[in-house]
């Protein structure tokens, strides 16, 4: 499982957008975005780079 900090998550719409976009990435088995922790947890075989790109495609930036 990989975890990504996305500080801009502020509501359910944000989590839905991220989960939908990341969920379409080949190799992603499960994705959970959380408003309270501002974390996105992803399980599967997709690369971190691909997941970060999908989060960006949803309109959010990952904090490193």
PDB file of N, CA, C and O in Angstrom:
ATOM      1  N   UNK A   1       0.845  -1.180   0.000  1.00  0.00           N
ATOM      2  CA  UNK A   1       0.000   0.000   0.000  1.00  0.00           C
ATOM      3  C   UNK A   1       0.886   1.237   0.000  1.00  0.00           C
ATOM      4  O   UNK A   1       1.894   1.297   0.685  1.00  0.00           O
ATOM      5  N   UNK A   2       0.477   2.214  -0.775  1.00  0.00           N
ATOM      6  CA  UNK A   2       1.171   3.499  -0.808  1.00  0.00           C
ATOM      7  C   UNK A   2       0.246   4.564  -0.248  1.00  0.00           C
ATOM      8  O   UNK A   2      -0.976   4.476  -0.373  1.00  0.00           O
ATOM      9  N   UNK A   3       0.839   5.586   0.378  1.00  0.00           N
ATOM     10  CA  UNK A   3       0.058   6.676   0.943  1.00  0.00           C
ATOM     11  C   UNK A   3       0.621   8.003   0.445  1.00  0.00           C
ATOM     12  O   UNK A   3       1.840   8.166   0.339  1.00  0.00           O
ATOM     13  N   UNK A   4      -0.286   8.926   0.127  1.00  0.00           N
ATOM     14  CA  UNK A   4       0.104  10.223  -0.424  1.00  0.00           C
ATOM     15  C   UNK A   4      -0.600  11.325   0.354  1.00  0.00           C
ATOM     16  O   UNK A   4      -1.809  11.243   0.585  1.00  0.00           O
ATOM     17  N   UNK A   5       0.155  12.362   0.735  1.00  0.00           N
ATOM     18  CA  UNK A   5      -0.425  13.498   1.452  1.00  0.00           C
ATOM     19  C   UNK A   5      -0.899  14.523   0.427  1.00  0.00           C
ATOM     20  O   UNK A   5      -0.111  15.012  -0.389  1.00  0.00           O
ATOM     21  N   UNK A   6      -2.195  14.826   0.477  1.00  0.00           N
ATOM     22  CA  UNK A   6      -2.802  15.783  -0.452  1.00  0.00           C
ATOM     23  C   UNK A   6      -3.472  16.873   0.393  1.00  0.00           C
ATOM     24  O   UNK A   6      -4.647  16.752   0.767  1.00  0.00           O
ATOM     25  N   UNK A   7      -2.726  17.935   0.726  1.00  0.00           N
ATOM     26  CA  UNK A   7      -3.237  18.948   1.662  1.00  0.00           C
ATOM     27  C   UNK A   7      -4.492  19.676   1.196  1.00  0.00           C
ATOM     28  O   UNK A   7      -5.207  20.248   2.020  1.00  0.00           O
ATOM     29  N   UNK A   8      -4.756  19.680  -0.091  1.00  0.00           N
ATOM     30  CA  UNK A   8      -5.898  20.429  -0.624  1.00  0.00           C
ATOM     31  C   UNK A   8      -7.237  19.699  -0.461  1.00  0.00           C
ATOM     32  O   UNK A   8      -8.268  20.269  -0.794  1.00  0.00           O
ATOM     33  N   UNK A   9      -7.248  18.484   0.042  1.00  0.00           N
ATOM     34  CA  UNK A   9      -8.503  17.765   0.247  1.00  0.00           C
ATOM     35  C   UNK A   9      -9.304  18.489   1.331  1.00  0.00           C
ATOM     36  O   UNK A   9      -8.825  18.673   2.440  1.00  0.00           O
ATOM     37  N   UNK A  10     -10.530  18.916   0.976  1.00  0.00           N
ATOM     38  CA  UNK A  10     -11.326  19.677   1.950  1.00  0.00           C
ATOM     39  C   UNK A  10     -12.777  19.235   2.059  1.00  0.00           C
ATOM     40  O   UNK A  10     -13.508  19.746   2.908  1.00  0.00           O
ATOM     41  N   UNK A  11     -13.197  18.301   1.199  1.00  0.00           N
ATOM     42  CA  UNK A  11     -14.612  17.914   1.235  1.00  0.00           C
ATOM     43  C   UNK A  11     -14.814  16.562   0.531  1.00  0.00           C
ATOM     44  O   UNK A  11     -13.887  16.010  -0.044  1.00  0.00           O
ATOM     45  N   UNK A  12     -16.025  16.088   0.590  1.00  0.00           N
ATOM     46  CA  UNK A  12     -16.363  14.828  -0.052  1.00  0.00           C
ATOM     47  C   UNK A  12     -16.218  14.869  -1.559  1.00  0.00           C
ATOM     48  O   UNK A  12     -15.904  13.854  -2.189  1.00  0.00           O
ATOM     49  N   UNK A  13     -16.442  16.042  -2.142  1.00  0.00           N
ATOM     50  CA  UNK A  13     -16.261  16.163  -3.594  1.00  0.00           C
ATOM     51  C   UNK A  13     -14.808  15.917  -3.961  1.00  0.00           C
ATOM     52  O   UNK A  13     -14.507  15.250  -4.962  1.00  0.00           O
ATOM     53  N   UNK A  14     -13.905  16.430  -3.150  1.00  0.00           N
ATOM     54  CA  UNK A  14     -12.467  16.234  -3.384  1.00  0.00           C
ATOM     55  C   UNK A  14     -12.120  14.740  -3.335  1.00  0.00           C
ATOM     56  O   UNK A  14     -11.431  14.229  -4.219  1.00  0.00           O
ATOM     57  N   UNK A  15     -12.583  14.060  -2.298  1.00  0.00           N
ATOM     58  CA  UNK A  15     -12.250  12.636  -2.164  1.00  0.00           C
ATOM     59  C   UNK A  15     -12.840  11.829  -3.309  1.00  0.00           C
ATOM     60  O   UNK A  15     -12.200  10.937  -3.835  1.00  0.00           O
ATOM     61  N   UNK A  16     -14.059  12.162  -3.713  1.00  0.00           N
ATOM     62  CA  UNK A  16     -14.694  11.445  -4.825  1.00  0.00           C
ATOM     63  C   UNK A  16     -13.922  11.635  -6.118  1.00  0.00           C
ATOM     64  O   UNK A  16     -13.720  10.679  -6.879  1.00  0.00           O
ATOM     65  N   UNK A  17     -13.497  12.869  -6.388  1.00  0.00           N
ATOM     66  CA  UNK A  17     -12.756  13.156  -7.623  1.00  0.00           C
ATOM     67  C   UNK A  17     -11.446  12.375  -7.661  1.00  0.00           C
ATOM     68  O   UNK A  17     -11.084  11.792  -8.685  1.00  0.00           O
ATOM     69  N   UNK A  18     -10.740  12.366  -6.524  1.00  0.00           N
ATOM     70  CA  UNK A  18      -9.459  11.646  -6.466  1.00  0.00           C
ATOM     71  C   UNK A  18      -9.689  10.142  -6.590  1.00  0.00           C
ATOM     72  O   UNK A  18      -9.003   9.459  -7.347  1.00  0.00           O
ATOM     73  N   UNK A  19     -10.653   9.613  -5.841  1.00  0.00           N
ATOM     74  CA  UNK A  19     -10.903   8.165  -5.883  1.00  0.00           C
ATOM     75  C   UNK A  19     -11.320   7.721  -7.280  1.00  0.00           C
ATOM     76  O   UNK A  19     -10.906   6.656  -7.745  1.00  0.00           O
ATOM     77  N   UNK A  20     -12.108   8.529  -7.955  1.00  0.00           N
ATOM     78  CA  UNK A  20     -12.546   8.163  -9.311  1.00  0.00           C
ATOM     79  C   UNK A  20     -11.361   8.166 -10.273  1.00  0.00           C
ATOM     80  O   UNK A  20     -11.195   7.224 -11.058  1.00  0.00           O
ATOM     81  N   UNK A  21     -10.542   9.209 -10.230  1.00  0.00           N
ATOM     82  CA  UNK A  21      -9.422   9.322 -11.167  1.00  0.00           C
ATOM     83  C   UNK A  21      -8.370   8.246 -10.899  1.00  0.00           C
ATOM     84  O   UNK A  21      -7.921   7.576 -11.820  1.00  0.00           O
ATOM     85  N   UNK A  22      -7.989   8.082  -9.640  1.00  0.00           N
ATOM     86  CA  UNK A  22      -6.951   7.100  -9.309  1.00  0.00           C
ATOM     87  C   UNK A  22      -7.488   5.678  -9.526  1.00  0.00           C
ATOM     88  O   UNK A  22      -6.755   4.790  -9.950  1.00  0.00           O
ATOM     89  N   UNK A  23      -8.766   5.480  -9.279  1.00  0.00           N
ATOM     90  CA  UNK A  23      -9.369   4.161  -9.464  1.00  0.00           C
ATOM     91  C   UNK A  23      -9.340   3.665 -10.898  1.00  0.00           C
ATOM     92  O   UNK A  23      -9.449   2.465 -11.157  1.00  0.00           O
ATOM     93  N   UNK A  24      -9.160   4.589 -11.841  1.00  0.00           N
ATOM     94  CA  UNK A  24      -9.102   4.209 -13.258  1.00  0.00           C
ATOM     95  C   UNK A  24      -7.706   3.798 -13.709  1.00  0.00           C
ATOM     96  O   UNK A  24      -7.528   3.303 -14.816  1.00  0.00           O
ATOM     97  N   UNK A  25      -6.702   4.000 -12.845  1.00  0.00           N
ATOM     98  CA  UNK A  25      -5.320   3.666 -13.202  1.00  0.00           C
ATOM     99  C   UNK A  25      -5.162   2.146 -13.211  1.00  0.00           C
ATOM    100  O   UNK A  25      -5.526   1.482 -12.229  1.00  0.00           O
ATOM    101  N   UNK A  26      -4.628   1.595 -14.307  1.00  0.00           N
ATOM    102  CA  UNK A  26      -4.381   0.144 -14.332  1.00  0.00           C
ATOM    103  C   UNK A  26      -3.451  -0.265 -13.189  1.00  0.00           C
ATOM    104  O   UNK A  26      -2.456   0.413 -12.917  1.00  0.00           O
ATOM    105  N   UNK A  27      -3.798  -1.330 -12.506  1.00  0.00           N
ATOM    106  CA  UNK A  27      -2.990  -1.829 -11.408  1.00  0.00           C
ATOM    107  C   UNK A  27      -3.435  -1.340 -10.045  1.00  0.00           C
ATOM    108  O   UNK A  27      -2.917  -1.797  -9.035  1.00  0.00           O
ATOM    109  N   UNK A  28      -4.391  -0.417 -10.003  1.00  0.00           N
ATOM    110  CA  UNK A  28      -4.915   0.050  -8.722  1.00  0.00           C
ATOM    111  C   UNK A  28      -6.066  -0.870  -8.305  1.00  0.00           C
ATOM    112  O   UNK A  28      -7.040  -1.034  -9.032  1.00  0.00           O
ATOM    113  N   UNK A  29      -5.908  -1.487  -7.133  1.00  0.00           N
ATOM    114  CA  UNK A  29      -6.949  -2.378  -6.611  1.00  0.00           C
ATOM    115  C   UNK A  29      -7.941  -1.626  -5.743  1.00  0.00           C
ATOM    116  O   UNK A  29      -9.135  -1.922  -5.744  1.00  0.00           O
ATOM    117  N   UNK A  30      -7.426  -0.666  -4.942  1.00  0.00           N
ATOM    118  CA  UNK A  30      -8.292   0.056  -4.009  1.00  0.00           C
ATOM    119  C   UNK A  30      -7.688   1.425  -3.750  1.00  0.00           C
ATOM    120  O   UNK A  30      -6.470   1.573  -3.644  1.00  0.00           O
ATOM    121  N   UNK A  31      -8.546   2.432  -3.653  1.00  0.00           N
ATOM    122  CA  UNK A  31      -8.089   3.778  -3.306  1.00  0.00           C
ATOM    123  C   UNK A  31      -9.076   4.394  -2.318  1.00  0.00           C
ATOM    124  O   UNK A  31     -10.280   4.286  -2.503  1.00  0.00           O
ATOM    125  N   UNK A  32      -8.510   4.959  -1.247  1.00  0.00           N
ATOM    126  CA  UNK A  32      -9.328   5.613  -0.222  1.00  0.00           C
ATOM    127  C   UNK A  32      -8.723   6.976   0.074  1.00  0.00           C
ATOM    128  O   UNK A  32      -7.553   7.075   0.468  1.00  0.00           O
ATOM    129  N   UNK A  33      -9.510   8.025  -0.130  1.00  0.00           N
ATOM    130  CA  UNK A  33      -9.085   9.387   0.203  1.00  0.00           C
ATOM    131  C   UNK A  33      -9.847   9.827   1.445  1.00  0.00           C
ATOM    132  O   UNK A  33     -11.050   9.573   1.567  1.00  0.00           O
ATOM    133  N   UNK A  34      -9.132  10.492   2.377  1.00  0.00           N
ATOM    134  CA  UNK A  34      -9.737  10.865   3.652  1.00  0.00           C
ATOM    135  C   UNK A  34      -9.634  12.373   3.880  1.00  0.00           C
ATOM    136  O   UNK A  34      -8.545  12.946   3.788  1.00  0.00           O
ATOM    137  N   UNK A  35     -10.773  13.000   4.171  1.00  0.00           N
ATOM    138  CA  UNK A  35     -10.812  14.450   4.389  1.00  0.00           C
ATOM    139  C   UNK A  35     -10.043  14.827   5.653  1.00  0.00           C
ATOM    140  O   UNK A  35      -9.269  15.789   5.656  1.00  0.00           O
ATOM    141  N   UNK A  36     -10.234  14.096   6.726  1.00  0.00           N
ATOM    142  CA  UNK A  36      -9.639  14.454   8.020  1.00  0.00           C
ATOM    143  C   UNK A  36      -8.112  14.372   8.007  1.00  0.00           C
ATOM    144  O   UNK A  36      -7.438  15.265   8.510  1.00  0.00           O
ATOM    145  N   UNK A  37      -7.575  13.304   7.446  1.00  0.00           N
ATOM    146  CA  UNK A  37      -6.123  13.138   7.434  1.00  0.00           C
ATOM    147  C   UNK A  37      -5.470  13.741   6.201  1.00  0.00           C
ATOM    148  O   UNK A  37      -4.254  13.899   6.158  1.00  0.00           O
ATOM    149  N   UNK A  38      -6.291  14.049   5.186  1.00  0.00           N
ATOM    150  CA  UNK A  38      -5.805  14.571   3.902  1.00  0.00           C
ATOM    151  C   UNK A  38      -4.819  13.596   3.255  1.00  0.00           C
ATOM    152  O   UNK A  38      -3.848  13.996   2.620  1.00  0.00           O
ATOM    153  N   UNK A  39      -5.090  12.301   3.455  1.00  0.00           N
ATOM    154  CA  UNK A  39      -4.247  11.255   2.887  1.00  0.00           C
ATOM    155  C   UNK A  39      -5.033  10.458   1.862  1.00  0.00           C
ATOM    156  O   UNK A  39      -6.250  10.279   1.978  1.00  0.00           O
ATOM    157  N   UNK A  40      -4.293   9.958   0.870  1.00  0.00           N
ATOM    158  CA  UNK A  40      -4.854   9.058  -0.135  1.00  0.00           C
ATOM    159  C   UNK A  40      -4.067   7.759  -0.033  1.00  0.00           C
ATOM    160  O   UNK A  40      -2.849   7.762  -0.219  1.00  0.00           O
ATOM    161  N   UNK A  41      -4.748   6.673   0.303  1.00  0.00           N
ATOM    162  CA  UNK A  41      -4.109   5.371   0.413  1.00  0.00           C
ATOM    163  C   UNK A  41      -4.504   4.530  -0.784  1.00  0.00           C
ATOM    164  O   UNK A  41      -5.683   4.423  -1.107  1.00  0.00           O
ATOM    165  N   UNK A  42      -3.493   3.947  -1.420  1.00  0.00           N
ATOM    166  CA  UNK A  42      -3.711   3.200  -2.654  1.00  0.00           C
ATOM    167  C   UNK A  42      -3.068   1.835  -2.524  1.00  0.00           C
ATOM    168  O   UNK A  42      -1.903   1.729  -2.137  1.00  0.00           O
ATOM    169  N   UNK A  43      -3.809   0.789  -2.876  1.00  0.00           N
ATOM    170  CA  UNK A  43      -3.222  -0.549  -2.915  1.00  0.00           C
ATOM    171  C   UNK A  43      -3.284  -1.054  -4.347  1.00  0.00           C
ATOM    172  O   UNK A  43      -4.176  -0.704  -5.112  1.00  0.00           O
ATOM    173  N   UNK A  44      -2.296  -1.865  -4.680  1.00  0.00           N
ATOM    174  CA  UNK A  44      -2.214  -2.412  -6.031  1.00  0.00           C
ATOM    175  C   UNK A  44      -0.789  -2.361  -6.531  1.00  0.00           C
ATOM    176  O   UNK A  44       0.150  -2.134  -5.764  1.00  0.00           O
ATOM    177  N   UNK A  45      -0.625  -2.533  -7.837  1.00  0.00           N
ATOM    178  CA  UNK A  45       0.707  -2.613  -8.429  1.00  0.00           C
ATOM    179  C   UNK A  45       1.096  -1.378  -9.233  1.00  0.00           C
ATOM    180  O   UNK A  45       2.184  -1.345  -9.803  1.00  0.00           O
ATOM    181  N   UNK A  46       0.243  -0.368  -9.284  1.00  0.00           N
ATOM    182  CA  UNK A  46       0.551   0.851 -10.048  1.00  0.00           C
ATOM    183  C   UNK A  46       1.730   1.583  -9.415  1.00  0.00           C
ATOM    184  O   UNK A  46       1.902   1.562  -8.197  1.00  0.00           O
ATOM    185  N   UNK A  47       2.532   2.237 -10.252  1.00  0.00           N
ATOM    186  CA  UNK A  47       3.694   2.976  -9.746  1.00  0.00           C
ATOM    187  C   UNK A  47       3.253   4.255  -9.037  1.00  0.00           C
ATOM    188  O   UNK A  47       2.187   4.807  -9.331  1.00  0.00           O
ATOM    189  N   UNK A  48       4.100   4.709  -8.111  1.00  0.00           N
ATOM    190  CA  UNK A  48       3.812   5.952  -7.404  1.00  0.00           C
ATOM    191  C   UNK A  48       3.694   7.115  -8.386  1.00  0.00           C
ATOM    192  O   UNK A  48       2.841   7.988  -8.225  1.00  0.00           O
ATOM    193  N   UNK A  49       4.542   7.131  -9.400  1.00  0.00           N
ATOM    194  CA  UNK A  49       4.521   8.216 -10.375  1.00  0.00           C
ATOM    195  C   UNK A  49       3.178   8.269 -11.108  1.00  0.00           C
ATOM    196  O   UNK A  49       2.627   9.342 -11.361  1.00  0.00           O
ATOM    197  N   UNK A  50       2.648   7.124 -11.442  1.00  0.00           N
ATOM    198  CA  UNK A  50       1.367   7.059 -12.139  1.00  0.00           C
ATOM    199  C   UNK A  50       0.233   7.535 -11.236  1.00  0.00           C
ATOM    200  O   UNK A  50      -0.667   8.248 -11.681  1.00  0.00           O
ATOM    201  N   UNK A  51       0.299   7.180  -9.962  1.00  0.00           N
ATOM    202  CA  UNK A  51      -0.739   7.599  -9.011  1.00  0.00           C
ATOM    203  C   UNK A  51      -0.667   9.105  -8.785  1.00  0.00           C
ATOM    204  O   UNK A  51      -1.701   9.779  -8.772  1.00  0.00           O
ATOM    205  N   UNK A  52       0.533   9.644  -8.627  1.00  0.00           N
ATOM    206  CA  UNK A  52       0.690  11.094  -8.449  1.00  0.00           C
ATOM    207  C   UNK A  52       0.145  11.829  -9.669  1.00  0.00           C
ATOM    208  O   UNK A  52      -0.527  12.857  -9.541  1.00  0.00           O
ATOM    209  N   UNK A  53       0.395  11.294 -10.856  1.00  0.00           N
ATOM    210  CA  UNK A  53      -0.119  11.917 -12.079  1.00  0.00           C
ATOM    211  C   UNK A  53      -1.649  11.884 -12.104  1.00  0.00           C
ATOM    212  O   UNK A  53      -2.291  12.851 -12.528  1.00  0.00           O
ATOM    213  N   UNK A  54      -2.240  10.790 -11.648  1.00  0.00           N
ATOM    214  CA  UNK A  54      -3.707  10.690 -11.621  1.00  0.00           C
ATOM    215  C   UNK A  54      -4.303  11.666 -10.607  1.00  0.00           C
ATOM    216  O   UNK A  54      -5.348  12.279 -10.873  1.00  0.00           O
ATOM    217  N   UNK A  55      -3.645  11.825  -9.474  1.00  0.00           N
ATOM    218  CA  UNK A  55      -4.113  12.805  -8.484  1.00  0.00           C
ATOM    219  C   UNK A  55      -4.043  14.210  -9.084  1.00  0.00           C
ATOM    220  O   UNK A  55      -4.964  15.014  -8.911  1.00  0.00           O
ATOM    221  N   UNK A  56      -2.969  14.491  -9.820  1.00  0.00           N
ATOM    222  CA  UNK A  56      -2.842  15.796 -10.489  1.00  0.00           C
ATOM    223  C   UNK A  56      -3.942  15.968 -11.537  1.00  0.00           C
ATOM    224  O   UNK A  56      -4.502  17.056 -11.691  1.00  0.00           O
ATOM    225  N   UNK A  57      -4.252  14.897 -12.240  1.00  0.00           N
ATOM    226  CA  UNK A  57      -5.317  14.956 -13.255  1.00  0.00           C
ATOM    227  C   UNK A  57      -6.664  15.283 -12.609  1.00  0.00           C
ATOM    228  O   UNK A  57      -7.512  15.939 -13.213  1.00  0.00           O
ATOM    229  N   UNK A  58      -6.850  14.870 -11.371  1.00  0.00           N
ATOM    230  CA  UNK A  58      -8.084  15.183 -10.638  1.00  0.00           C
ATOM    231  C   UNK A  58      -8.081  16.625 -10.125  1.00  0.00           C
ATOM    232  O   UNK A  58      -9.086  17.093  -9.594  1.00  0.00           O
ATOM    233  N   UNK A  59      -6.935  17.304 -10.254  1.00  0.00           N
ATOM    234  CA  UNK A  59      -6.866  18.703  -9.867  1.00  0.00           C
ATOM    235  C   UNK A  59      -6.205  18.975  -8.523  1.00  0.00           C
ATOM    236  O   UNK A  59      -6.346  20.062  -7.971  1.00  0.00           O
ATOM    237  N   UNK A  60      -5.447  17.999  -8.021  1.00  0.00           N
ATOM    238  CA  UNK A  60      -4.819  18.140  -6.706  1.00  0.00           C
ATOM    239  C   UNK A  60      -3.326  17.846  -6.793  1.00  0.00           C
ATOM    240  O   UNK A  60      -2.877  17.120  -7.670  1.00  0.00           O
ATOM    241  N   UNK A  61      -2.585  18.396  -5.848  1.00  0.00           N
ATOM    242  CA  UNK A  61      -1.142  18.186  -5.809  1.00  0.00           C
ATOM    243  C   UNK A  61      -0.779  17.353  -4.593  1.00  0.00           C
ATOM    244  O   UNK A  61      -1.350  17.525  -3.516  1.00  0.00           O
ATOM    245  N   UNK A  62       0.191  16.469  -4.774  1.00  0.00           N
ATOM    246  CA  UNK A  62       0.720  15.668  -3.673  1.00  0.00           C
ATOM    247  C   UNK A  62       1.859  16.441  -3.020  1.00  0.00           C
ATOM    248  O   UNK A  62       2.716  16.993  -3.707  1.00  0.00           O
ATOM    249  N   UNK A  63       1.847  16.496  -1.695  1.00  0.00           N
ATOM    250  CA  UNK A  63       2.924  17.138  -0.950  1.00  0.00           C
ATOM    251  C   UNK A  63       4.003  16.108  -0.653  1.00  0.00           C
ATOM    252  O   UNK A  63       3.697  14.992  -0.228  1.00  0.00           O
ATOM    253  N   UNK A  64       5.251  16.467  -0.899  1.00  0.00           N
ATOM    254  CA  UNK A  64       6.361  15.547  -0.630  1.00  0.00           C
ATOM    255  C   UNK A  64       7.172  16.030   0.544  1.00  0.00           C
ATOM    256  O   UNK A  64       7.210  17.132   0.912  1.00  0.00           O
TER     257      UNK A  64
END
